[in-house]
Amino acid sequence: MKIISCIEELRDHLRGQLRTAFVPTMGNLHDGHLSLMRLARKHGDPVVASIFVNRLQFGPNEDFDKYPRTFQADVEKLEKEGVYILFAPTEKDLYPEPQEFRVQPPNDLGNTLEGEFRPGFFSGVTTIVLKLFSCVQPSVAVFGKKDYQQLMIVRNMSKQFALPTEIIAAETFRAEDGLALSSRNMYLSSEERAEAPALFQSLNAVANEVRSGHLDIFELERQAMADLGKRGWKPDYISIRKRANLQPPSAGDMAQGEKLVVLAAAKLGATRLIDNLEI
């Protein structure tokens, strides 16, 4: 595996490749990330991964400096997966001057759910993704469904900018007890780790209610948040949305069987976890 930090060197190595598959990451890789690499290989060749902790998507009170950086362990994992190139730029490589041009997602998609609780987050995500796409110029790129809203925003951005990159969605990779794998799970204490699957259990309970014909989504959301609160969580949201655009479904949508997804974000101790489940 080649490890490259320079954009021009990366382009030189990939020149003439017609089906490059790309998986962008922020490192601290786990089995969920590695499943993305395997999916990428099914859709293209060579496989390129990136590791870059993107300052632009961290808010002023978030954990940019504390974000776990495990570069050597990440390299070993990627080598075992047969990744062709690891693009590992420094901030100076990607931002040789201040990144004053930014991609701004539309308000109805970028300022709801995660965007409401993490202002500016999706602008930071879309800006770095567009820049990485410019560097790698992939035919396909793989993003996980765990970050459901991010996946939708990146997919819409790629479509509206007519980027020659197909966005592939990967199913959420879970532990045996249902907890979605995340780099932030390492912050959980042993007691919190034992409690953490309750978030996915809550999503399943909401989904089952919807499937059984319960149409009062606001009551379902309120009850689910209250139940988590009783267990010691601090939920930001549990929200039932339309898969098509992440807007709240109307009564008519519910009656007509609109495809839905229930999304959640909640703090367990000091760790904020997100998850979702398609209904």
PDB file of C-alpha atoms in Angstrom:
ATOM      1  CA  MET A   1       0.000   0.000   0.000  1.00  0.00           C
ATOM      2  CA  LYS A   2       1.282   3.438  -0.933  1.00  0.00           C
ATOM      3  CA  ILE A   3       0.898   6.209   1.658  1.00  0.00           C
ATOM      4  CA  ILE A   4       0.664   9.601  -0.014  1.00  0.00           C
ATOM      5  CA  SER A   5       0.152  13.064   1.448  1.00  0.00           C
ATOM      6  CA  CYS A   6       0.797  15.275  -1.598  1.00  0.00           C
ATOM      7  CA  ILE A   7      -2.176  15.963  -3.881  1.00  0.00           C
ATOM      8  CA  GLU A   8      -0.084  16.075  -7.059  1.00  0.00           C
ATOM      9  CA  GLU A   9       1.631  12.783  -6.222  1.00  0.00           C
ATOM     10  CA  LEU A  10      -1.768  11.215  -5.593  1.00  0.00           C
ATOM     11  CA  ARG A  11      -3.049  12.388  -8.973  1.00  0.00           C
ATOM     12  CA  ASP A  12       0.077  11.076 -10.688  1.00  0.00           C
ATOM     13  CA  HIS A  13      -0.489   7.590  -9.225  1.00  0.00           C
ATOM     14  CA  LEU A  14      -4.171   7.561 -10.180  1.00  0.00           C
ATOM     15  CA  ARG A  15      -3.872   9.076 -13.646  1.00  0.00           C
ATOM     16  CA  GLY A  16      -5.571   6.860 -16.214  1.00  0.00           C
ATOM     17  CA  GLN A  17      -7.589   4.864 -13.660  1.00  0.00           C
ATOM     18  CA  LEU A  18     -11.181   4.571 -14.853  1.00  0.00           C
ATOM     19  CA  ARG A  19     -12.901   2.963 -11.865  1.00  0.00           C
ATOM     20  CA  THR A  20     -11.238   4.273  -8.696  1.00  0.00           C
ATOM     21  CA  ALA A  21     -13.256   3.478  -5.562  1.00  0.00           C
ATOM     22  CA  PHE A  22     -12.818   5.859  -2.627  1.00  0.00           C
ATOM     23  CA  VAL A  23     -13.558   5.635   1.099  1.00  0.00           C
ATOM     24  CA  PRO A  24     -12.949   8.853   3.066  1.00  0.00           C
ATOM     25  CA  THR A  25     -12.378   8.463   6.821  1.00  0.00           C
ATOM     26  CA  MET A  26     -11.063  10.374   9.808  1.00  0.00           C
ATOM     27  CA  GLY A  27      -9.038   7.393  10.972  1.00  0.00           C
ATOM     28  CA  ASN A  28      -9.324   5.419  14.229  1.00  0.00           C
ATOM     29  CA  LEU A  29     -10.567   2.618  12.021  1.00  0.00           C
ATOM     30  CA  HIS A  30     -12.852  -0.182  13.215  1.00  0.00           C
ATOM     31  CA  ASP A  31     -14.628  -3.105  11.545  1.00  0.00           C
ATOM     32  CA  GLY A  32     -17.315  -0.781  10.230  1.00  0.00           C
ATOM     33  CA  HIS A  33     -14.734   1.187   8.257  1.00  0.00           C
ATOM     34  CA  LEU A  34     -13.150  -2.008   6.969  1.00  0.00           C
ATOM     35  CA  SER A  35     -16.533  -3.215   5.713  1.00  0.00           C
ATOM     36  CA  LEU A  36     -16.660  -0.028   3.616  1.00  0.00           C
ATOM     37  CA  MET A  37     -13.322  -0.950   2.042  1.00  0.00           C
ATOM     38  CA  ARG A  38     -14.666  -4.381   1.084  1.00  0.00           C
ATOM     39  CA  LEU A  39     -17.805  -2.863  -0.419  1.00  0.00           C
ATOM     40  CA  ALA A  40     -15.676  -0.358  -2.349  1.00  0.00           C
ATOM     41  CA  ARG A  41     -13.704  -3.218  -3.907  1.00  0.00           C
ATOM     42  CA  LYS A  42     -16.937  -4.731  -5.226  1.00  0.00           C
ATOM     43  CA  HIS A  43     -17.669  -1.516  -7.110  1.00  0.00           C
ATOM     44  CA  GLY A  44     -14.259  -0.390  -8.321  1.00  0.00           C
ATOM     45  CA  ASP A  45     -10.515  -0.844  -8.527  1.00  0.00           C
ATOM     46  CA  PRO A  46      -8.140   0.422  -7.225  1.00  0.00           C
ATOM     47  CA  VAL A  47      -9.438   1.189  -3.730  1.00  0.00           C
ATOM     48  CA  VAL A  48      -8.247   4.456  -2.218  1.00  0.00           C
ATOM     49  CA  ALA A  49      -8.846   5.359   1.435  1.00  0.00           C
ATOM     50  CA  SER A  50      -8.158   8.669   3.088  1.00  0.00           C
ATOM     51  CA  ILE A  51      -7.443   9.604   6.675  1.00  0.00           C
ATOM     52  CA  PHE A  52      -7.895  13.247   7.570  1.00  0.00           C
ATOM     53  CA  VAL A  53      -9.360  14.708  10.756  1.00  0.00           C
ATOM     54  CA  ASN A  54     -11.227  17.634   9.290  1.00  0.00           C
ATOM     55  CA  ARG A  55     -11.137  20.693  11.518  1.00  0.00           C
ATOM     56  CA  LEU A  56     -13.905  22.389   9.506  1.00  0.00           C
ATOM     57  CA  GLN A  57     -16.601  20.021  10.762  1.00  0.00           C
ATOM     58  CA  PHE A  58     -15.842  20.401  14.462  1.00  0.00           C
ATOM     59  CA  GLY A  59     -17.679  23.038  16.464  1.00  0.00           C
ATOM     60  CA  PRO A  60     -15.920  25.277  19.030  1.00  0.00           C
ATOM     61  CA  ASN A  61     -16.933  23.015  21.929  1.00  0.00           C
ATOM     62  CA  GLU A  62     -16.329  19.700  20.166  1.00  0.00           C
ATOM     63  CA  ASP A  63     -13.486  17.210  20.393  1.00  0.00           C
ATOM     64  CA  PHE A  64     -11.132  18.030  17.490  1.00  0.00           C
ATOM     65  CA  ASP A  65      -7.969  17.863  19.637  1.00  0.00           C
ATOM     66  CA  LYS A  66      -9.206  14.806  21.544  1.00  0.00           C
ATOM     67  CA  TYR A  67     -10.358  12.919  18.461  1.00  0.00           C
ATOM     68  CA  PRO A  68      -8.472   9.592  18.566  1.00  0.00           C
ATOM     69  CA  ARG A  69      -5.596   9.364  16.111  1.00  0.00           C
ATOM     70  CA  THR A  70      -4.325   5.816  15.620  1.00  0.00           C
ATOM     71  CA  PHE A  71      -2.448   6.138  12.359  1.00  0.00           C
ATOM     72  CA  GLN A  72      -0.061   3.169  12.566  1.00  0.00           C
ATOM     73  CA  ALA A  73      -2.811   0.752  13.602  1.00  0.00           C
ATOM     74  CA  ASP A  74      -4.992   2.152  10.808  1.00  0.00           C
ATOM     75  CA  VAL A  75      -2.241   1.557   8.256  1.00  0.00           C
ATOM     76  CA  GLU A  76      -1.920  -2.087   9.306  1.00  0.00           C
ATOM     77  CA  LYS A  77      -5.673  -2.638   8.975  1.00  0.00           C
ATOM     78  CA  LEU A  78      -5.830  -1.035   5.536  1.00  0.00           C
ATOM     79  CA  GLU A  79      -2.876  -3.076   4.312  1.00  0.00           C
ATOM     80  CA  LYS A  80      -4.685  -6.280   5.324  1.00  0.00           C
ATOM     81  CA  GLU A  81      -7.707  -5.120   3.301  1.00  0.00           C
ATOM     82  CA  GLY A  82      -5.606  -4.658   0.190  1.00  0.00           C
ATOM     83  CA  VAL A  83      -6.125  -0.908  -0.114  1.00  0.00           C
ATOM     84  CA  TYR A  84      -3.971   0.432  -2.954  1.00  0.00           C
ATOM     85  CA  ILE A  85      -3.399   3.985  -1.734  1.00  0.00           C
ATOM     86  CA  LEU A  86      -3.866   5.653   1.624  1.00  0.00           C
ATOM     87  CA  PHE A  87      -4.187   9.375   1.078  1.00  0.00           C
ATOM     88  CA  ALA A  88      -3.111  10.935   4.380  1.00  0.00           C
ATOM     89  CA  PRO A  89      -2.679  14.667   3.827  1.00  0.00           C
ATOM     90  CA  THR A  90      -1.698  17.136   6.510  1.00  0.00           C
ATOM     91  CA  GLU A  91      -3.709  20.300   7.070  1.00  0.00           C
ATOM     92  CA  LYS A  92      -1.031  22.148   5.104  1.00  0.00           C
ATOM     93  CA  ASP A  93      -1.515  19.767   2.177  1.00  0.00           C
ATOM     94  CA  LEU A  94      -5.287  20.226   2.022  1.00  0.00           C
ATOM     95  CA  TYR A  95      -5.533  23.774   3.315  1.00  0.00           C
ATOM     96  CA  PRO A  96      -2.362  25.556   2.149  1.00  0.00           C
ATOM     97  CA  GLU A  97      -4.355  28.753   2.572  1.00  0.00           C
ATOM     98  CA  PRO A  98      -7.507  29.399   4.627  1.00  0.00           C
ATOM     99  CA  GLN A  99     -10.489  27.541   3.166  1.00  0.00           C
ATOM    100  CA  GLU A 100     -12.658  30.597   2.582  1.00  0.00           C
ATOM    101  CA  PHE A 101     -14.806  28.961  -0.114  1.00  0.00           C
ATOM    102  CA  ARG A 102     -17.328  26.646   1.526  1.00  0.00           C
ATOM    103  CA  VAL A 103     -20.103  24.345   0.323  1.00  0.00           C
ATOM    104  CA  GLN A 104     -23.384  25.230   2.020  1.00  0.00           C
ATOM    105  CA  PRO A 105     -26.104  22.547   2.067  1.00  0.00           C
ATOM    106  CA  PRO A 106     -29.710  23.762   1.711  1.00  0.00           C
ATOM    107  CA  ASN A 107     -31.284  24.813   4.997  1.00  0.00           C
ATOM    108  CA  ASP A 108     -34.100  22.267   4.934  1.00  0.00           C
ATOM    109  CA  LEU A 109     -31.586  19.425   4.841  1.00  0.00           C
ATOM    110  CA  GLY A 110     -28.451  20.878   6.421  1.00  0.00           C
ATOM    111  CA  ASN A 111     -29.948  22.732   9.405  1.00  0.00           C
ATOM    112  CA  THR A 112     -32.238  20.008  10.738  1.00  0.00           C
ATOM    113  CA  LEU A 113     -31.466  17.042  13.023  1.00  0.00           C
ATOM    114  CA  GLU A 114     -27.643  16.941  13.292  1.00  0.00           C
ATOM    115  CA  GLY A 115     -27.407  20.352  11.643  1.00  0.00           C
ATOM    116  CA  GLU A 116     -29.575  21.885  14.357  1.00  0.00           C
ATOM    117  CA  PHE A 117     -27.406  20.568  17.167  1.00  0.00           C
ATOM    118  CA  ARG A 118     -24.067  20.959  15.360  1.00  0.00           C
ATOM    119  CA  PRO A 119     -24.234  24.285  13.477  1.00  0.00           C
ATOM    120  CA  GLY A 120     -21.831  24.403  10.535  1.00  0.00           C
ATOM    121  CA  PHE A 121     -21.129  20.673  10.700  1.00  0.00           C
ATOM    122  CA  PHE A 122     -22.482  19.793   7.287  1.00  0.00           C
ATOM    123  CA  SER A 123     -20.817  22.741   5.614  1.00  0.00           C
ATOM    124  CA  GLY A 124     -17.526  21.378   6.941  1.00  0.00           C
ATOM    125  CA  VAL A 125     -18.395  17.870   5.740  1.00  0.00           C
ATOM    126  CA  THR A 126     -19.455  18.849   2.230  1.00  0.00           C
ATOM    127  CA  THR A 127     -16.489  21.191   1.787  1.00  0.00           C
ATOM    128  CA  ILE A 128     -13.937  18.507   2.656  1.00  0.00           C
ATOM    129  CA  VAL A 129     -15.751  15.802   0.675  1.00  0.00           C
ATOM    130  CA  LEU A 130     -15.826  17.977  -2.430  1.00  0.00           C
ATOM    131  CA  LYS A 131     -12.137  18.748  -1.983  1.00  0.00           C
ATOM    132  CA  LEU A 132     -11.241  15.082  -1.476  1.00  0.00           C
ATOM    133  CA  PHE A 133     -13.268  14.153  -4.555  1.00  0.00           C
ATOM    134  CA  SER A 134     -11.270  16.758  -6.474  1.00  0.00           C
ATOM    135  CA  CYS A 135      -8.032  15.188  -5.254  1.00  0.00           C
ATOM    136  CA  VAL A 136      -8.934  11.525  -5.806  1.00  0.00           C
ATOM    137  CA  GLN A 137     -11.384  11.925  -8.727  1.00  0.00           C
ATOM    138  CA  PRO A 138     -13.139   8.640  -7.916  1.00  0.00           C
ATOM    139  CA  SER A 139     -15.771   6.892  -9.993  1.00  0.00           C
ATOM    140  CA  VAL A 140     -17.456   5.590  -6.844  1.00  0.00           C
ATOM    141  CA  ALA A 141     -17.310   6.599  -3.192  1.00  0.00           C
ATOM    142  CA  VAL A 142     -18.658   4.641  -0.233  1.00  0.00           C
ATOM    143  CA  PHE A 143     -20.404   6.192   2.780  1.00  0.00           C
ATOM    144  CA  GLY A 144     -22.058   4.382   5.676  1.00  0.00           C
ATOM    145  CA  LYS A 145     -25.752   4.580   6.482  1.00  0.00           C
ATOM    146  CA  LYS A 146     -24.970   5.136  10.158  1.00  0.00           C
ATOM    147  CA  ASP A 147     -24.423   8.780   9.226  1.00  0.00           C
ATOM    148  CA  TYR A 148     -27.734   8.803   7.369  1.00  0.00           C
ATOM    149  CA  GLN A 149     -28.129  12.544   7.000  1.00  0.00           C
ATOM    150  CA  GLN A 150     -24.514  12.939   5.897  1.00  0.00           C
ATOM    151  CA  LEU A 151     -25.010  10.241   3.265  1.00  0.00           C
ATOM    152  CA  MET A 152     -28.062  12.021   1.875  1.00  0.00           C
ATOM    153  CA  ILE A 153     -26.347  15.406   1.824  1.00  0.00           C
ATOM    154  CA  VAL A 154     -23.245  14.057   0.062  1.00  0.00           C
ATOM    155  CA  ARG A 155     -25.406  12.189  -2.445  1.00  0.00           C
ATOM    156  CA  ASN A 156     -27.453  15.318  -3.221  1.00  0.00           C
ATOM    157  CA  MET A 157     -24.322  17.466  -3.469  1.00  0.00           C
ATOM    158  CA  SER A 158     -22.743  15.023  -5.928  1.00  0.00           C
ATOM    159  CA  LYS A 159     -25.906  15.041  -8.018  1.00  0.00           C
ATOM    160  CA  GLN A 160     -26.399  18.819  -8.063  1.00  0.00           C
ATOM    161  CA  PHE A 161     -22.767  19.521  -8.935  1.00  0.00           C
ATOM    162  CA  ALA A 162     -22.901  16.804 -11.630  1.00  0.00           C
ATOM    163  CA  LEU A 163     -19.859  15.126 -10.095  1.00  0.00           C
ATOM    164  CA  PRO A 164     -18.723  11.991 -11.943  1.00  0.00           C
ATOM    165  CA  THR A 165     -18.816  10.038  -8.676  1.00  0.00           C
ATOM    166  CA  GLU A 166     -21.469   7.477  -7.784  1.00  0.00           C
ATOM    167  CA  ILE A 167     -22.286   7.447  -4.067  1.00  0.00           C
ATOM    168  CA  ILE A 168     -22.616   3.908  -2.661  1.00  0.00           C
ATOM    169  CA  ALA A 169     -24.480   3.436   0.640  1.00  0.00           C
ATOM    170  CA  ALA A 170     -23.149   0.818   3.065  1.00  0.00           C
ATOM    171  CA  GLU A 171     -25.390  -0.767   5.693  1.00  0.00           C
ATOM    172  CA  THR A 172     -24.590   0.115   9.305  1.00  0.00           C
ATOM    173  CA  PHE A 173     -22.095  -2.313  10.836  1.00  0.00           C
ATOM    174  CA  ARG A 174     -23.201  -3.363  14.316  1.00  0.00           C
ATOM    175  CA  ALA A 175     -21.818  -5.228  17.287  1.00  0.00           C
ATOM    176  CA  GLU A 176     -23.629  -8.427  18.271  1.00  0.00           C
ATOM    177  CA  ASP A 177     -25.748  -6.507  20.792  1.00  0.00           C
ATOM    178  CA  GLY A 178     -26.901  -4.040  18.140  1.00  0.00           C
ATOM    179  CA  LEU A 179     -24.691  -1.055  18.921  1.00  0.00           C
ATOM    180  CA  ALA A 180     -23.610   0.735  15.750  1.00  0.00           C
ATOM    181  CA  LEU A 181     -19.815   0.757  15.502  1.00  0.00           C
ATOM    182  CA  SER A 182     -18.364   4.239  15.897  1.00  0.00           C
ATOM    183  CA  SER A 183     -14.973   5.714  16.668  1.00  0.00           C
ATOM    184  CA  ARG A 184     -16.576   7.465  19.630  1.00  0.00           C
ATOM    185  CA  ASN A 185     -17.604   4.175  21.265  1.00  0.00           C
ATOM    186  CA  MET A 186     -14.121   3.996  22.746  1.00  0.00           C
ATOM    187  CA  TYR A 187     -15.068   6.879  25.049  1.00  0.00           C
ATOM    188  CA  LEU A 188     -17.730   4.734  26.767  1.00  0.00           C
ATOM    189  CA  SER A 189     -17.031   3.271  30.189  1.00  0.00           C
ATOM    190  CA  SER A 190     -17.751  -0.437  30.655  1.00  0.00           C
ATOM    191  CA  GLU A 191     -21.091   0.412  32.296  1.00  0.00           C
ATOM    192  CA  GLU A 192     -21.995   2.822  29.509  1.00  0.00           C
ATOM    193  CA  ARG A 193     -21.006   0.281  26.867  1.00  0.00           C
ATOM    194  CA  ALA A 194     -23.424  -2.204  28.424  1.00  0.00           C
ATOM    195  CA  GLU A 195     -26.194   0.415  28.283  1.00  0.00           C
ATOM    196  CA  ALA A 196     -25.391   1.757  24.808  1.00  0.00           C
ATOM    197  CA  PRO A 197     -27.484  -0.785  22.811  1.00  0.00           C
ATOM    198  CA  ALA A 198     -30.591   0.798  24.355  1.00  0.00           C
ATOM    199  CA  LEU A 199     -30.424   3.484  21.663  1.00  0.00           C
ATOM    200  CA  PHE A 200     -30.926   0.955  18.867  1.00  0.00           C
ATOM    201  CA  GLN A 201     -33.559  -0.837  20.946  1.00  0.00           C
ATOM    202  CA  SER A 202     -35.435   2.459  21.197  1.00  0.00           C
ATOM    203  CA  LEU A 203     -35.333   2.897  17.424  1.00  0.00           C
ATOM    204  CA  ASN A 204     -36.696  -0.620  16.960  1.00  0.00           C
ATOM    205  CA  ALA A 205     -39.518   0.080  19.404  1.00  0.00           C
ATOM    206  CA  VAL A 206     -40.510   3.208  17.481  1.00  0.00           C
ATOM    207  CA  ALA A 207     -40.293   1.378  14.149  1.00  0.00           C
ATOM    208  CA  ASN A 208     -42.484  -1.445  15.449  1.00  0.00           C
ATOM    209  CA  GLU A 209     -45.116   1.052  16.601  1.00  0.00           C
ATOM    210  CA  VAL A 210     -45.165   2.686  13.166  1.00  0.00           C
ATOM    211  CA  ARG A 211     -45.430  -0.686  11.437  1.00  0.00           C
ATOM    212  CA  SER A 212     -48.357  -1.633  13.686  1.00  0.00           C
ATOM    213  CA  GLY A 213     -50.285   1.426  12.530  1.00  0.00           C
ATOM    214  CA  HIS A 214     -49.474   4.053  15.183  1.00  0.00           C
ATOM    215  CA  LEU A 215     -49.701   7.315  13.231  1.00  0.00           C
ATOM    216  CA  ASP A 216     -49.093   9.920  15.967  1.00  0.00           C
ATOM    217  CA  ILE A 217     -45.390  10.410  15.293  1.00  0.00           C
ATOM    218  CA  PHE A 218     -45.013  13.261  17.770  1.00  0.00           C
ATOM    219  CA  GLU A 219     -46.283  11.076  20.602  1.00  0.00           C
ATOM    220  CA  LEU A 220     -43.974   8.242  19.520  1.00  0.00           C
ATOM    221  CA  GLU A 221     -40.983  10.584  19.446  1.00  0.00           C
ATOM    222  CA  ARG A 222     -41.861  12.160  22.802  1.00  0.00           C
ATOM    223  CA  GLN A 223     -42.345   8.794  24.501  1.00  0.00           C
ATOM    224  CA  ALA A 224     -39.104   7.366  23.091  1.00  0.00           C
ATOM    225  CA  MET A 225     -37.112  10.367  24.311  1.00  0.00           C
ATOM    226  CA  ALA A 226     -38.749  10.178  27.734  1.00  0.00           C
ATOM    227  CA  ASP A 227     -37.984   6.460  28.025  1.00  0.00           C
ATOM    228  CA  LEU A 228     -34.311   7.057  27.182  1.00  0.00           C
ATOM    229  CA  GLY A 229     -34.205   9.926  29.661  1.00  0.00           C
ATOM    230  CA  LYS A 230     -35.413   7.612  32.427  1.00  0.00           C
ATOM    231  CA  ARG A 231     -32.428   5.367  31.679  1.00  0.00           C
ATOM    232  CA  GLY A 232     -29.990   8.245  32.186  1.00  0.00           C
ATOM    233  CA  TRP A 233     -29.560   9.354  28.584  1.00  0.00           C
ATOM    234  CA  LYS A 234     -29.765  12.948  27.393  1.00  0.00           C
ATOM    235  CA  PRO A 235     -31.423  12.695  23.959  1.00  0.00           C
ATOM    236  CA  ASP A 236     -31.069  15.510  21.435  1.00  0.00           C
ATOM    237  CA  TYR A 237     -33.692  14.022  19.167  1.00  0.00           C
ATOM    238  CA  ILE A 238     -35.533  10.887  18.170  1.00  0.00           C
ATOM    239  CA  SER A 239     -37.265  11.798  14.950  1.00  0.00           C
ATOM    240  CA  ILE A 240     -39.330  10.006  12.327  1.00  0.00           C
ATOM    241  CA  ARG A 241     -38.623  11.412   8.866  1.00  0.00           C
ATOM    242  CA  LYS A 242     -39.284  10.642   5.216  1.00  0.00           C
ATOM    243  CA  ARG A 243     -36.371   8.792   3.623  1.00  0.00           C
ATOM    244  CA  ALA A 244     -36.721  10.838   0.438  1.00  0.00           C
ATOM    245  CA  ASN A 245     -35.834  14.227   1.946  1.00  0.00           C
ATOM    246  CA  LEU A 246     -35.636  13.864   5.757  1.00  0.00           C
ATOM    247  CA  GLN A 247     -38.688  16.075   6.218  1.00  0.00           C
ATOM    248  CA  PRO A 248     -41.378  15.164   8.777  1.00  0.00           C
ATOM    249  CA  PRO A 249     -44.115  13.018   7.257  1.00  0.00           C
ATOM    250  CA  SER A 250     -47.673  14.320   7.091  1.00  0.00           C
ATOM    251  CA  ALA A 251     -50.687  12.269   8.171  1.00  0.00           C
ATOM    252  CA  GLY A 252     -51.286  11.612   4.488  1.00  0.00           C
ATOM    253  CA  ASP A 253     -47.716  10.380   4.051  1.00  0.00           C
ATOM    254  CA  MET A 254     -48.180   7.995   6.964  1.00  0.00           C
ATOM    255  CA  ALA A 255     -51.503   6.708   5.645  1.00  0.00           C
ATOM    256  CA  GLN A 256     -50.060   6.127   2.173  1.00  0.00           C
ATOM    257  CA  GLY A 257     -47.113   4.100   3.402  1.00  0.00           C
ATOM    258  CA  GLU A 258     -44.372   6.652   2.776  1.00  0.00           C
ATOM    259  CA  LYS A 259     -40.920   5.111   3.274  1.00  0.00           C
ATOM    260  CA  LEU A 260     -39.609   6.378   6.591  1.00  0.00           C
ATOM    261  CA  VAL A 261     -36.510   6.395   8.736  1.00  0.00           C
ATOM    262  CA  VAL A 262     -36.236   7.052  12.458  1.00  0.00           C
ATOM    263  CA  LEU A 263     -33.066   8.880  13.500  1.00  0.00           C
ATOM    264  CA  ALA A 264     -31.645   9.523  16.950  1.00  0.00           C
ATOM    265  CA  ALA A 265     -28.845  11.327  18.730  1.00  0.00           C
ATOM    266  CA  ALA A 266     -28.317  11.128  22.472  1.00  0.00           C
ATOM    267  CA  LYS A 267     -25.608  11.552  25.070  1.00  0.00           C
ATOM    268  CA  LEU A 268     -24.676   8.703  27.343  1.00  0.00           C
ATOM    269  CA  GLY A 269     -22.426  10.208  29.955  1.00  0.00           C
ATOM    270  CA  ALA A 270     -20.059  12.456  27.994  1.00  0.00           C
ATOM    271  CA  THR A 271     -20.355  10.476  24.742  1.00  0.00           C
ATOM    272  CA  ARG A 272     -22.801  11.494  22.035  1.00  0.00           C
ATOM    273  CA  LEU A 273     -24.062   8.580  19.940  1.00  0.00           C
ATOM    274  CA  ILE A 274     -26.135   8.650  16.756  1.00  0.00           C
ATOM    275  CA  ASP A 275     -28.078   5.884  15.037  1.00  0.00           C
ATOM    276  CA  ASN A 276     -30.992   5.333  12.679  1.00  0.00           C
ATOM    277  CA  LEU A 277     -33.292   2.637  11.377  1.00  0.00           C
ATOM    278  CA  GLU A 278     -35.222   2.523   8.121  1.00  0.00           C
ATOM    279  CA  ILE A 279     -38.886   1.646   8.539  1.00  0.00           C
TER     280      ILE A 279
END
